[in-house]
Amino acid sequence: MSQVLSADDLAGADIKSPFMQYLPAVLSIVGSFGVLFWRLQTTNFPTDEALMMCALAAYLFAALVQLMNLYAPSGMAEKLSLWTATLGVFFNLSSWLVRWVAAYEREIAMLRDAGNPETPWMFRYIPFANLYDLSLAFAFGAGITTLVFLTRKNFSVLAAFTLPLAALILTLARFIGSDFIDLPPVLDSYWRPIHVGVASISYGITLVCFAVAVIYLLKDKVKPESMAIWASVFSFAVIATISKFSVLTDFAYRAGIFVPGQTAADKPFFTPFRLEIPYVGPTLAISALLLLGAIAAFLAYVYRENLQARKIGHGLLAAAFIFQLAAVGFWVSGVEAINDVYPRLQTQIQQNPGQVAAAGKELVSKQNLSAQEFAAITPAQFEQAGQNFLQQAGSSMFLSLKTNPVEFAGLITGIAGLFFVMLFSFRTETLRKRLPSLESLDSLMYKTACLAFAGLAMLLITGAIWANESWGRPWGFDSKETGALVAWLTYAAFLHTRISRGWKGRSSAYFAIIGFLLVIFTYLGVSYLLPGLHSYA
């Protein structure tokens, strides 16, 4: 006799029917294509940014409900988390598809304005042109992978760990900005959607593998204080390096400055000058000192079982968390409130005249000069270049959070990491009892690592084919190519040590965490920190 599965079964049981197991994922995808069809019939429709914000809200709500469910289990909470996560994936993919239509309409309008009747093929407009597009797809990859596992027994906990990370990626996209960019004609190839699409899904799978690794370590009785040490080190590193290392050297945070483009259609231009935002630097510097104290205290507890040090460490960690939240508040309010950018910058330059020459040097370095020509330029000429730029663009300068999206996202990620380790420290044993077994977590970690390994391999292969078609060579040791290769080799080492050496459990979890960090560096760090052919995305 057939059994009818209820919503409770779908939310919490190990569903045997493949159809019911994948129903939430199928519904989210089918619904998104329904939105695409609707968008094609009308122009009076929510923007892709509005739909992305709905996805962000849904992911955060689903994660929050699942976190509450960990401490106070409820069938209703599991159902609510599952279907809200489904809604988040629906909005996420819908945002990307609506952006595709908007890109098509923009391109067609530009061609018609130029008197060109041509209608290029549909994949020309596919939104995989910049980091905003990739972030939307990355978050979708994480969301859809999570959704596939949420209907399996005991794995609903994944939503509490993966969806906040997906929300962070969408937050980064929000501050990057959704402006369309025109790629060079050399990159116009059908391999672009294939390559970047594979990258998005693969990155999403590595995120889930990372979350499973963290859950495994927590279940395997790794002390939350040990996790707190690494979270504090990461947060301290972010504070130490943002604003070109000025927070800990000058106790000041300086935000990037924009000037408008030459025409209304041009994107704003990011200048080499930075303006100090009041209170942000000192607040972050205090947080950094508190983090150092927390690290020292937790080290004393982990290696010497000093319970008093443990108590002090948690107090310092909570204080650092509060100061970082305050710094973000000062940062956002300062950027929004400051309208007199140029006069403030002039005052700042009077106190530190050297930044004009430094800015001039950065401007000159972008003029495609040879090494000999650049070396022949004198410091006075660099300073003159900076002064000329100030005279031409000074009055039009303005601040925006979009000038420093990676710095902002890094700080938000650090805050999220501190929040989770503080949460893990609350009723830790109760939390561990409600996590899946070590065996099931290890199995899931292995499966997702296999998928990540295969996906990153396809990423390298499709990228090589596209590069050969566009640039006439399959491999050039570009910074992003090298980063992707190192990440893939890390997952290869994960599988090799597991198969040939029998490494499981914690060893595999550490490999999964390192692999994901390398993926994130390839995704973000290369785009903003290292020059290369992939700097546009």
Coordinates of C-alpha atoms in Angstrom, one line a residue:
M1 CA 0.0 0.0 0.0
S2 CA 1.5 3.4 -1.0
Q3 CA 2.3 5.9 1.7
V4 CA 1.5 9.6 1.3
L5 CA 4.3 11.8 2.5
S6 CA 3.3 14.8 4.5
A7 CA 5.2 18.1 4.8
D8 CA 6.6 16.9 8.1
D9 CA 8.1 13.9 6.3
L10 CA 9.5 16.1 3.6
A11 CA 11.1 18.5 6.2
G12 CA 12.6 16.0 8.6
A13 CA 12.6 12.4 7.3
D14 CA 15.0 10.5 5.0
I15 CA 12.8 10.5 1.9
K16 CA 13.2 7.5 -0.2
S17 CA 11.3 8.8 -3.3
P18 CA 13.7 10.6 -5.5
F19 CA 10.9 12.8 -6.8
M20 CA 9.9 14.0 -3.3
Q21 CA 13.6 14.3 -2.3
Y22 CA 14.3 16.8 -5.1
L23 CA 10.9 18.4 -5.1
P24 CA 12.0 21.7 -3.4
A25 CA 14.9 22.1 -5.8
V26 CA 12.7 21.3 -8.8
L27 CA 10.0 23.8 -7.7
S28 CA 12.5 26.6 -7.2
I29 CA 14.0 26.1 -10.6
V30 CA 10.6 25.7 -12.4
G31 CA 9.2 28.7 -10.6
S32 CA 12.2 30.8 -11.6
F33 CA 11.7 30.0 -15.3
G34 CA 8.1 30.9 -14.8
V35 CA 9.3 34.3 -13.6
L36 CA 11.5 34.5 -16.7
F37 CA 8.5 33.9 -19.0
W38 CA 6.5 36.5 -17.1
R39 CA 9.4 39.1 -17.4
L40 CA 9.5 38.5 -21.1
Q41 CA 5.8 39.5 -21.4
T42 CA 6.1 42.8 -19.5
T43 CA 8.6 45.6 -18.7
N44 CA 6.8 46.6 -15.5
F45 CA 8.6 44.1 -13.3
P46 CA 10.8 44.1 -10.2
T47 CA 14.5 44.6 -10.9
D48 CA 17.1 41.9 -10.5
E49 CA 18.5 43.8 -7.5
A50 CA 15.1 43.7 -5.8
L51 CA 14.8 40.0 -6.3
M52 CA 18.3 39.5 -5.1
M53 CA 17.5 41.3 -1.8
C54 CA 14.4 39.0 -1.4
A55 CA 16.8 36.0 -1.8
L56 CA 19.1 37.5 0.8
A57 CA 16.3 37.9 3.2
A58 CA 15.0 34.4 2.6
Y59 CA 18.4 32.8 3.1
L60 CA 18.9 34.7 6.4
F61 CA 15.5 33.8 7.7
A62 CA 15.8 30.1 6.8
A63 CA 19.2 30.0 8.5
L64 CA 17.9 31.8 11.6
V65 CA 15.0 29.4 11.9
Q66 CA 17.3 26.4 11.5
L67 CA 19.7 27.8 14.2
M68 CA 16.7 28.1 16.6
N69 CA 15.7 24.6 15.6
L70 CA 19.1 23.3 16.8
Y71 CA 18.5 24.4 20.3
A72 CA 14.7 23.9 20.4
P73 CA 13.8 21.2 17.9
S74 CA 10.4 21.6 16.1
G75 CA 8.8 20.0 13.1
M76 CA 7.3 23.3 12.2
A77 CA 10.7 25.0 12.3
E78 CA 12.1 22.4 9.9
K79 CA 9.3 22.8 7.5
L80 CA 9.6 26.6 7.7
S81 CA 13.3 26.5 7.2
L82 CA 13.0 24.1 4.2
W83 CA 10.4 26.1 2.3
T84 CA 12.0 29.5 3.1
A85 CA 15.3 28.2 1.7
T86 CA 13.3 27.0 -1.3
L87 CA 12.0 30.5 -1.7
G88 CA 15.5 31.9 -1.4
V89 CA 16.8 29.7 -4.2
F90 CA 13.8 30.7 -6.3
F91 CA 14.4 34.4 -5.8
N92 CA 18.2 33.9 -6.3
L93 CA 17.8 32.2 -9.7
S94 CA 14.9 34.5 -10.7
S95 CA 17.2 37.5 -10.1
W96 CA 19.9 36.1 -12.4
L97 CA 17.4 35.2 -15.1
V98 CA 15.7 38.7 -15.0
R99 CA 19.2 40.2 -15.2
W100 CA 19.7 38.2 -18.4
V101 CA 16.6 39.8 -20.0
A102 CA 17.8 43.3 -18.8
A103 CA 21.2 42.7 -20.4
Y104 CA 19.5 41.7 -23.7
E105 CA 17.3 44.8 -23.7
R106 CA 20.3 47.0 -23.0
E107 CA 22.3 45.5 -25.8
I108 CA 19.5 45.7 -28.3
A109 CA 18.8 49.3 -27.4
M110 CA 22.5 50.2 -27.9
L111 CA 22.5 48.5 -31.3
R112 CA 19.3 50.2 -32.4
D113 CA 20.6 53.6 -31.3
A114 CA 23.7 53.0 -33.4
G115 CA 21.5 52.1 -36.4
N116 CA 22.5 48.4 -36.3
P117 CA 19.5 46.0 -37.0
E118 CA 21.5 43.0 -35.9
T119 CA 20.1 40.7 -33.1
P120 CA 23.0 38.7 -31.7
W121 CA 22.5 35.2 -30.3
M122 CA 21.0 34.8 -26.8
F123 CA 24.2 33.6 -25.0
R124 CA 25.8 37.0 -25.8
Y125 CA 23.8 38.5 -23.0
I126 CA 24.1 35.8 -20.4
P127 CA 25.0 37.5 -17.1
F128 CA 28.5 36.1 -16.5
A129 CA 30.4 39.3 -17.2
N130 CA 31.6 40.5 -13.9
L131 CA 31.9 39.7 -10.2
Y132 CA 28.3 40.8 -9.4
D133 CA 27.0 38.2 -11.9
L134 CA 29.3 35.5 -10.6
S135 CA 28.2 36.3 -7.0
L136 CA 24.6 35.7 -7.9
A137 CA 25.4 32.4 -9.5
F138 CA 27.8 31.4 -6.7
A139 CA 25.1 32.0 -4.1
F140 CA 22.6 30.0 -6.2
G141 CA 25.1 27.1 -6.5
A142 CA 25.4 27.1 -2.7
G143 CA 21.6 27.4 -2.2
I144 CA 20.6 24.7 -4.7
T145 CA 23.2 22.2 -3.3
T146 CA 22.0 22.9 0.2
L147 CA 18.4 22.4 -0.9
V148 CA 19.2 18.9 -2.4
F149 CA 20.5 17.7 1.0
L150 CA 17.9 19.4 3.3
T151 CA 15.3 16.7 2.7
R152 CA 17.7 14.0 3.9
K153 CA 17.5 12.7 7.4
N154 CA 19.4 14.9 9.9
F155 CA 21.0 17.1 7.3
S156 CA 18.5 20.0 7.6
V157 CA 21.2 21.4 10.0
L158 CA 23.2 22.3 6.9
A159 CA 21.0 25.3 6.3
A160 CA 22.2 26.9 9.5
F161 CA 25.8 26.9 8.2
T162 CA 25.6 27.2 4.4
L163 CA 22.8 29.8 3.9
P164 CA 24.5 32.5 6.0
L165 CA 27.5 32.1 3.7
A166 CA 25.3 32.4 0.7
A167 CA 23.8 35.5 2.2
L168 CA 27.3 36.9 2.7
I169 CA 28.0 36.4 -1.0
L170 CA 24.8 38.2 -1.9
T171 CA 25.8 41.0 0.5
L172 CA 29.1 41.3 -1.3
A173 CA 27.2 41.5 -4.6
R174 CA 25.0 44.3 -3.2
F175 CA 28.1 46.4 -2.5
I176 CA 29.9 45.5 -5.7
G177 CA 27.0 47.0 -7.7
S178 CA 24.9 45.7 -10.5
D179 CA 26.2 47.9 -13.3
F180 CA 26.5 46.1 -16.6
I181 CA 30.0 46.0 -18.2
D182 CA 30.9 45.6 -21.8
L183 CA 33.4 42.7 -22.2
P184 CA 36.1 42.9 -24.9
P185 CA 34.9 41.2 -28.2
V186 CA 37.7 38.7 -27.8
L187 CA 35.8 37.2 -24.9
D188 CA 32.5 36.8 -26.8
S189 CA 32.3 33.0 -26.9
Y190 CA 29.8 30.3 -26.1
W191 CA 32.5 28.9 -23.8
R192 CA 32.0 31.8 -21.4
P193 CA 28.6 30.7 -20.0
I194 CA 29.8 27.1 -19.9
H195 CA 33.0 28.0 -18.1
V196 CA 31.6 30.5 -15.6
G197 CA 28.4 28.3 -15.1
V198 CA 30.6 25.4 -14.1
A199 CA 32.6 27.7 -11.8
S200 CA 29.4 28.9 -10.0
I201 CA 28.1 25.5 -9.3
S202 CA 31.5 24.1 -8.3
Y203 CA 32.1 27.1 -5.9
G204 CA 28.7 26.4 -4.4
I205 CA 29.5 22.8 -3.8
T206 CA 32.8 23.7 -2.2
L207 CA 30.9 26.0 0.2
V208 CA 28.7 23.1 1.3
C209 CA 31.7 20.9 1.7
F210 CA 33.3 23.5 3.9
A211 CA 30.2 23.8 6.0
V212 CA 30.1 20.0 6.5
A213 CA 33.8 20.1 7.5
V214 CA 33.0 22.7 10.2
I215 CA 30.0 20.7 11.4
Y216 CA 32.2 17.6 11.5
L217 CA 34.9 19.3 13.7
L218 CA 32.2 20.6 16.0
K219 CA 30.7 17.1 16.3
D220 CA 34.1 15.6 16.8
K221 CA 34.5 17.6 20.0
V222 CA 36.9 20.2 18.7
K223 CA 36.7 22.9 21.3
P224 CA 34.8 26.0 20.3
E225 CA 37.7 28.0 21.8
S226 CA 40.0 26.4 19.2
M227 CA 37.6 27.6 16.5
A228 CA 37.5 31.0 18.2
I229 CA 41.3 31.3 17.8
W230 CA 41.2 30.8 14.1
A231 CA 38.1 33.1 13.7
S232 CA 39.9 35.7 15.7
V233 CA 43.1 35.4 13.6
F234 CA 41.0 35.8 10.4
S235 CA 39.2 38.8 11.8
F236 CA 42.4 40.4 13.0
A237 CA 44.0 39.8 9.6
V238 CA 41.1 41.6 7.9
I239 CA 41.4 44.6 10.2
A240 CA 45.2 44.7 9.8
T241 CA 45.1 44.7 6.0
I242 CA 42.1 46.8 5.0
S243 CA 42.6 50.5 4.1
K244 CA 46.1 49.7 2.9
F245 CA 47.2 48.7 6.5
S246 CA 46.3 52.1 7.9
V247 CA 44.1 50.9 10.8
L248 CA 46.9 49.5 13.0
T249 CA 49.6 51.9 11.7
D250 CA 47.7 55.3 11.8
F251 CA 44.5 54.2 13.7
A252 CA 42.5 55.5 10.8
Y253 CA 40.3 53.9 8.2
R254 CA 40.3 55.6 4.8
A255 CA 37.6 54.8 2.3
G256 CA 38.0 54.8 -1.5
I257 CA 36.8 57.8 -3.5
F258 CA 34.8 57.8 -6.7
V259 CA 34.5 60.4 -9.5
P260 CA 31.7 60.2 -12.1
G261 CA 32.3 58.9 -15.5
Q262 CA 32.9 61.2 -18.5
T263 CA 29.3 60.6 -19.7
A264 CA 26.1 59.6 -18.0
A265 CA 26.4 56.1 -19.4
D266 CA 29.9 55.6 -18.0
K267 CA 30.6 53.9 -14.7
P268 CA 32.1 56.0 -11.9
F269 CA 35.9 55.9 -11.7
F270 CA 37.7 54.7 -8.6
T271 CA 40.4 57.2 -7.8
P272 CA 43.7 56.4 -6.1
F273 CA 42.8 58.7 -3.2
R274 CA 41.2 57.6 0.1
L275 CA 39.4 59.7 2.7
E276 CA 39.4 59.0 6.4
I277 CA 36.1 58.1 8.0
P278 CA 35.7 59.4 11.6
Y279 CA 35.7 56.9 14.4
V280 CA 36.0 53.8 12.2
G281 CA 39.8 53.4 12.5
P282 CA 40.1 53.7 16.3
T283 CA 37.1 51.4 16.9
L284 CA 38.6 48.7 14.6
A285 CA 42.0 49.2 16.3
I286 CA 40.4 48.6 19.7
S287 CA 38.7 45.5 18.3
A288 CA 42.0 44.2 17.0
L289 CA 43.6 44.6 20.4
L290 CA 40.7 42.7 22.0
L291 CA 41.1 39.9 19.5
L292 CA 44.8 39.6 20.3
G293 CA 43.8 39.3 24.0
A294 CA 41.2 36.7 23.2
I295 CA 43.6 34.7 21.1
A296 CA 46.1 34.7 24.0
A297 CA 43.5 33.7 26.6
F298 CA 42.1 30.9 24.4
L299 CA 45.6 29.5 23.8
A300 CA 46.1 29.4 27.6
Y301 CA 42.9 27.5 27.9
V302 CA 43.4 25.0 25.0
Y303 CA 47.0 24.1 26.0
R304 CA 46.9 24.6 29.8
E305 CA 43.2 24.0 30.6
N306 CA 43.1 27.4 32.3
L307 CA 39.4 27.9 33.0
Q308 CA 39.9 31.5 34.1
A309 CA 41.6 32.2 30.8
R310 CA 38.6 30.7 29.0
K311 CA 36.2 33.0 30.8
I312 CA 38.4 36.0 30.0
G313 CA 38.7 35.0 26.4
H314 CA 35.0 34.8 25.8
G315 CA 34.6 38.2 27.4
L316 CA 37.2 39.7 25.2
L317 CA 35.7 38.0 22.1
A318 CA 32.3 39.4 22.9
A319 CA 33.8 42.9 23.3
A320 CA 35.7 42.6 20.0
F321 CA 32.4 41.5 18.3
I322 CA 30.6 44.6 19.7
F323 CA 33.4 47.0 18.6
Q324 CA 33.4 45.6 15.1
L325 CA 29.6 46.0 14.8
A326 CA 30.1 49.6 16.0
A327 CA 32.8 50.1 13.4
V328 CA 30.5 48.9 10.6
G329 CA 27.8 51.4 11.8
F330 CA 30.3 54.3 11.8
W331 CA 31.5 53.2 8.4
V332 CA 28.1 53.1 6.7
S333 CA 26.8 56.2 8.4
G334 CA 30.1 58.1 7.7
V335 CA 30.0 57.2 4.0
E336 CA 26.4 58.2 3.7
A337 CA 26.8 61.5 5.6
I338 CA 30.0 62.9 4.1
N339 CA 29.2 65.1 1.1
D340 CA 32.2 67.5 1.3
V341 CA 34.7 65.0 0.1
Y342 CA 37.2 67.3 -1.6
P343 CA 37.5 69.9 1.2
R344 CA 38.1 67.1 3.7
L345 CA 40.6 65.5 1.4
Q346 CA 42.5 68.8 1.1
T347 CA 42.7 69.0 4.9
Q348 CA 43.9 65.4 5.0
I349 CA 46.6 66.1 2.3
Q350 CA 47.9 69.1 4.3
Q351 CA 48.5 66.7 7.2
N352 CA 50.1 64.0 5.0
P353 CA 51.3 65.5 1.7
G354 CA 53.0 62.3 0.6
Q355 CA 49.8 60.7 -0.5
V356 CA 49.6 63.0 -3.5
A357 CA 52.8 61.6 -5.0
A358 CA 51.7 58.0 -4.1
A359 CA 48.4 58.6 -5.9
G360 CA 50.2 60.1 -8.9
K361 CA 52.5 57.1 -9.1
E362 CA 49.4 54.8 -9.2
L363 CA 47.8 56.9 -11.9
V364 CA 51.0 56.9 -14.0
S365 CA 51.4 53.1 -13.5
K366 CA 48.1 52.6 -15.5
Q367 CA 49.4 54.3 -18.6
N368 CA 51.0 51.3 -20.1
L369 CA 54.5 52.7 -19.9
S370 CA 57.6 50.5 -20.3
A371 CA 59.7 49.6 -17.3
Q372 CA 62.4 52.0 -18.5
E373 CA 59.9 54.9 -19.0
F374 CA 58.3 54.4 -15.6
A375 CA 61.7 54.2 -13.9
A376 CA 62.7 57.5 -15.5
I377 CA 59.8 59.4 -13.9
T378 CA 60.9 61.6 -10.9
P379 CA 59.0 61.9 -7.6
A380 CA 58.2 65.5 -8.5
Q381 CA 56.5 64.3 -11.7
F382 CA 54.5 61.8 -9.7
E383 CA 53.3 64.5 -7.4
Q384 CA 52.4 66.8 -10.3
A385 CA 50.3 64.0 -11.8
G386 CA 48.5 63.6 -8.5
Q387 CA 47.9 67.4 -8.3
N388 CA 46.6 67.6 -11.9
F389 CA 44.1 64.8 -11.2
L390 CA 42.9 66.7 -8.0
Q391 CA 42.4 69.9 -9.9
Q392 CA 40.5 68.2 -12.7
A393 CA 38.3 65.9 -10.6
G394 CA 38.4 67.2 -7.0
S395 CA 35.0 68.9 -6.9
S396 CA 33.2 65.9 -8.3
M397 CA 34.6 63.4 -5.8
F398 CA 32.1 61.3 -3.7
L399 CA 32.1 58.3 -1.4
S400 CA 30.4 55.0 -1.8
L401 CA 30.5 51.7 -0.1
K402 CA 30.9 50.2 -3.6
T403 CA 34.5 51.5 -3.7
N404 CA 35.6 49.0 -1.0
P405 CA 33.3 45.9 -1.4
V406 CA 36.0 43.3 -0.5
E407 CA 37.1 45.2 2.6
F408 CA 33.5 45.5 3.7
A409 CA 32.6 41.9 2.9
G410 CA 35.8 40.8 4.8
L411 CA 34.8 42.7 7.9
I412 CA 31.2 41.3 7.7
T413 CA 32.6 37.8 7.3
G414 CA 34.8 38.3 10.3
I415 CA 31.9 39.4 12.4
A416 CA 29.8 36.4 11.2
G417 CA 32.7 34.1 12.2
L418 CA 32.9 35.6 15.7
F419 CA 29.1 35.2 16.0
F420 CA 29.1 31.6 15.1
V421 CA 32.0 30.6 17.5
M422 CA 30.2 32.5 20.3
L423 CA 27.0 30.6 19.4
F424 CA 28.9 27.3 19.4
S425 CA 30.1 28.0 22.9
F426 CA 26.5 28.2 24.2
R427 CA 25.2 24.8 25.3
T428 CA 27.8 23.1 23.1
E429 CA 27.0 19.5 24.2
T430 CA 23.3 20.0 23.5
L431 CA 24.2 21.3 20.1
R432 CA 26.6 18.3 19.4
K433 CA 23.9 15.8 20.2
R434 CA 21.6 17.2 17.6
L435 CA 24.2 17.2 14.8
P436 CA 24.3 14.2 12.4
S437 CA 26.7 11.3 13.2
L438 CA 30.4 11.5 12.5
E439 CA 30.0 8.7 9.9
S440 CA 27.3 10.4 7.9
L441 CA 29.1 13.8 8.0
D442 CA 32.3 12.2 6.9
S443 CA 30.5 10.5 4.0
L444 CA 28.8 13.7 2.9
M445 CA 32.1 15.6 3.1
Y446 CA 33.7 13.0 0.9
K447 CA 30.8 13.1 -1.6
T448 CA 30.8 16.8 -1.9
A449 CA 34.6 16.9 -2.2
C450 CA 34.4 14.5 -5.1
L451 CA 31.8 16.7 -6.8
A452 CA 34.0 19.8 -6.1
F453 CA 37.1 18.0 -7.5
A454 CA 35.2 17.1 -10.7
G455 CA 33.6 20.5 -11.0
L456 CA 37.0 22.3 -10.6
A457 CA 38.5 20.0 -13.1
M458 CA 35.8 20.9 -15.6
L459 CA 36.4 24.6 -14.7
L460 CA 40.1 24.3 -15.7
I461 CA 39.3 22.3 -18.9
T462 CA 36.6 24.7 -20.1
G463 CA 38.7 27.7 -19.2
A464 CA 41.6 26.3 -21.1
I465 CA 39.5 25.8 -24.2
W466 CA 38.0 29.3 -23.9
A467 CA 41.5 30.8 -23.4
N468 CA 42.8 29.0 -26.4
E469 CA 39.9 30.3 -28.5
S470 CA 40.2 33.9 -27.2
W471 CA 43.9 34.4 -26.6
G472 CA 45.5 31.7 -28.7
R473 CA 46.9 29.8 -25.7
P474 CA 45.2 27.3 -23.3
W475 CA 47.3 28.3 -20.3
G476 CA 49.3 31.4 -19.3
F477 CA 49.7 31.2 -15.5
D478 CA 47.4 34.1 -15.1
S479 CA 46.7 34.8 -11.4
K480 CA 43.2 33.4 -11.5
E481 CA 44.2 30.4 -13.5
T482 CA 46.9 29.6 -11.0
G483 CA 44.6 30.1 -8.1
A484 CA 42.0 27.7 -9.6
L485 CA 44.7 25.1 -10.2
V486 CA 46.0 25.3 -6.6
A487 CA 42.4 24.9 -5.3
W488 CA 41.8 21.9 -7.5
L489 CA 45.1 20.3 -6.4
T490 CA 44.0 20.7 -2.8
Y491 CA 40.8 18.7 -3.4
A492 CA 43.0 16.2 -5.4
A493 CA 45.2 15.9 -2.3
F494 CA 42.0 15.4 -0.2
L495 CA 40.9 12.5 -2.3
H496 CA 44.5 11.1 -2.7
T497 CA 45.1 11.0 1.1
R498 CA 41.7 9.5 1.7
I499 CA 42.0 6.7 -0.9
S500 CA 45.7 5.8 -0.6
R501 CA 46.4 6.8 3.0
G502 CA 43.0 6.2 4.6
W503 CA 42.8 9.7 6.0
K504 CA 39.3 10.5 7.2
G505 CA 37.6 12.6 9.8
R506 CA 39.5 15.6 11.0
S507 CA 42.3 15.3 8.4
S508 CA 39.8 15.4 5.6
A509 CA 37.9 18.3 7.3
Y510 CA 41.1 20.4 7.4
F511 CA 41.7 19.7 3.7
A512 CA 38.1 20.8 2.9
I513 CA 38.5 24.0 4.8
I514 CA 41.8 24.9 3.2
G515 CA 40.4 24.1 -0.3
F516 CA 37.4 26.4 0.3
L517 CA 39.6 29.2 1.5
L518 CA 41.7 28.9 -1.7
V519 CA 38.5 28.9 -3.8
I520 CA 37.4 32.2 -2.0
F521 CA 40.8 33.7 -2.7
T522 CA 40.5 32.7 -6.3
Y523 CA 37.0 34.2 -6.4
L524 CA 37.7 37.4 -4.6
G525 CA 41.3 38.0 -3.8
V526 CA 42.5 37.6 -7.4
S527 CA 39.9 39.9 -8.8
Y528 CA 40.7 42.8 -6.4
L529 CA 44.3 42.2 -5.2
L530 CA 46.2 40.7 -8.1
P531 CA 46.5 42.0 -11.7
G532 CA 45.6 39.7 -14.5
L533 CA 43.3 38.9 -17.4
H534 CA 40.5 38.0 -15.0
S535 CA 40.4 41.2 -13.1
Y536 CA 37.0 42.1 -14.5
A537 CA 35.6 39.1 -12.6

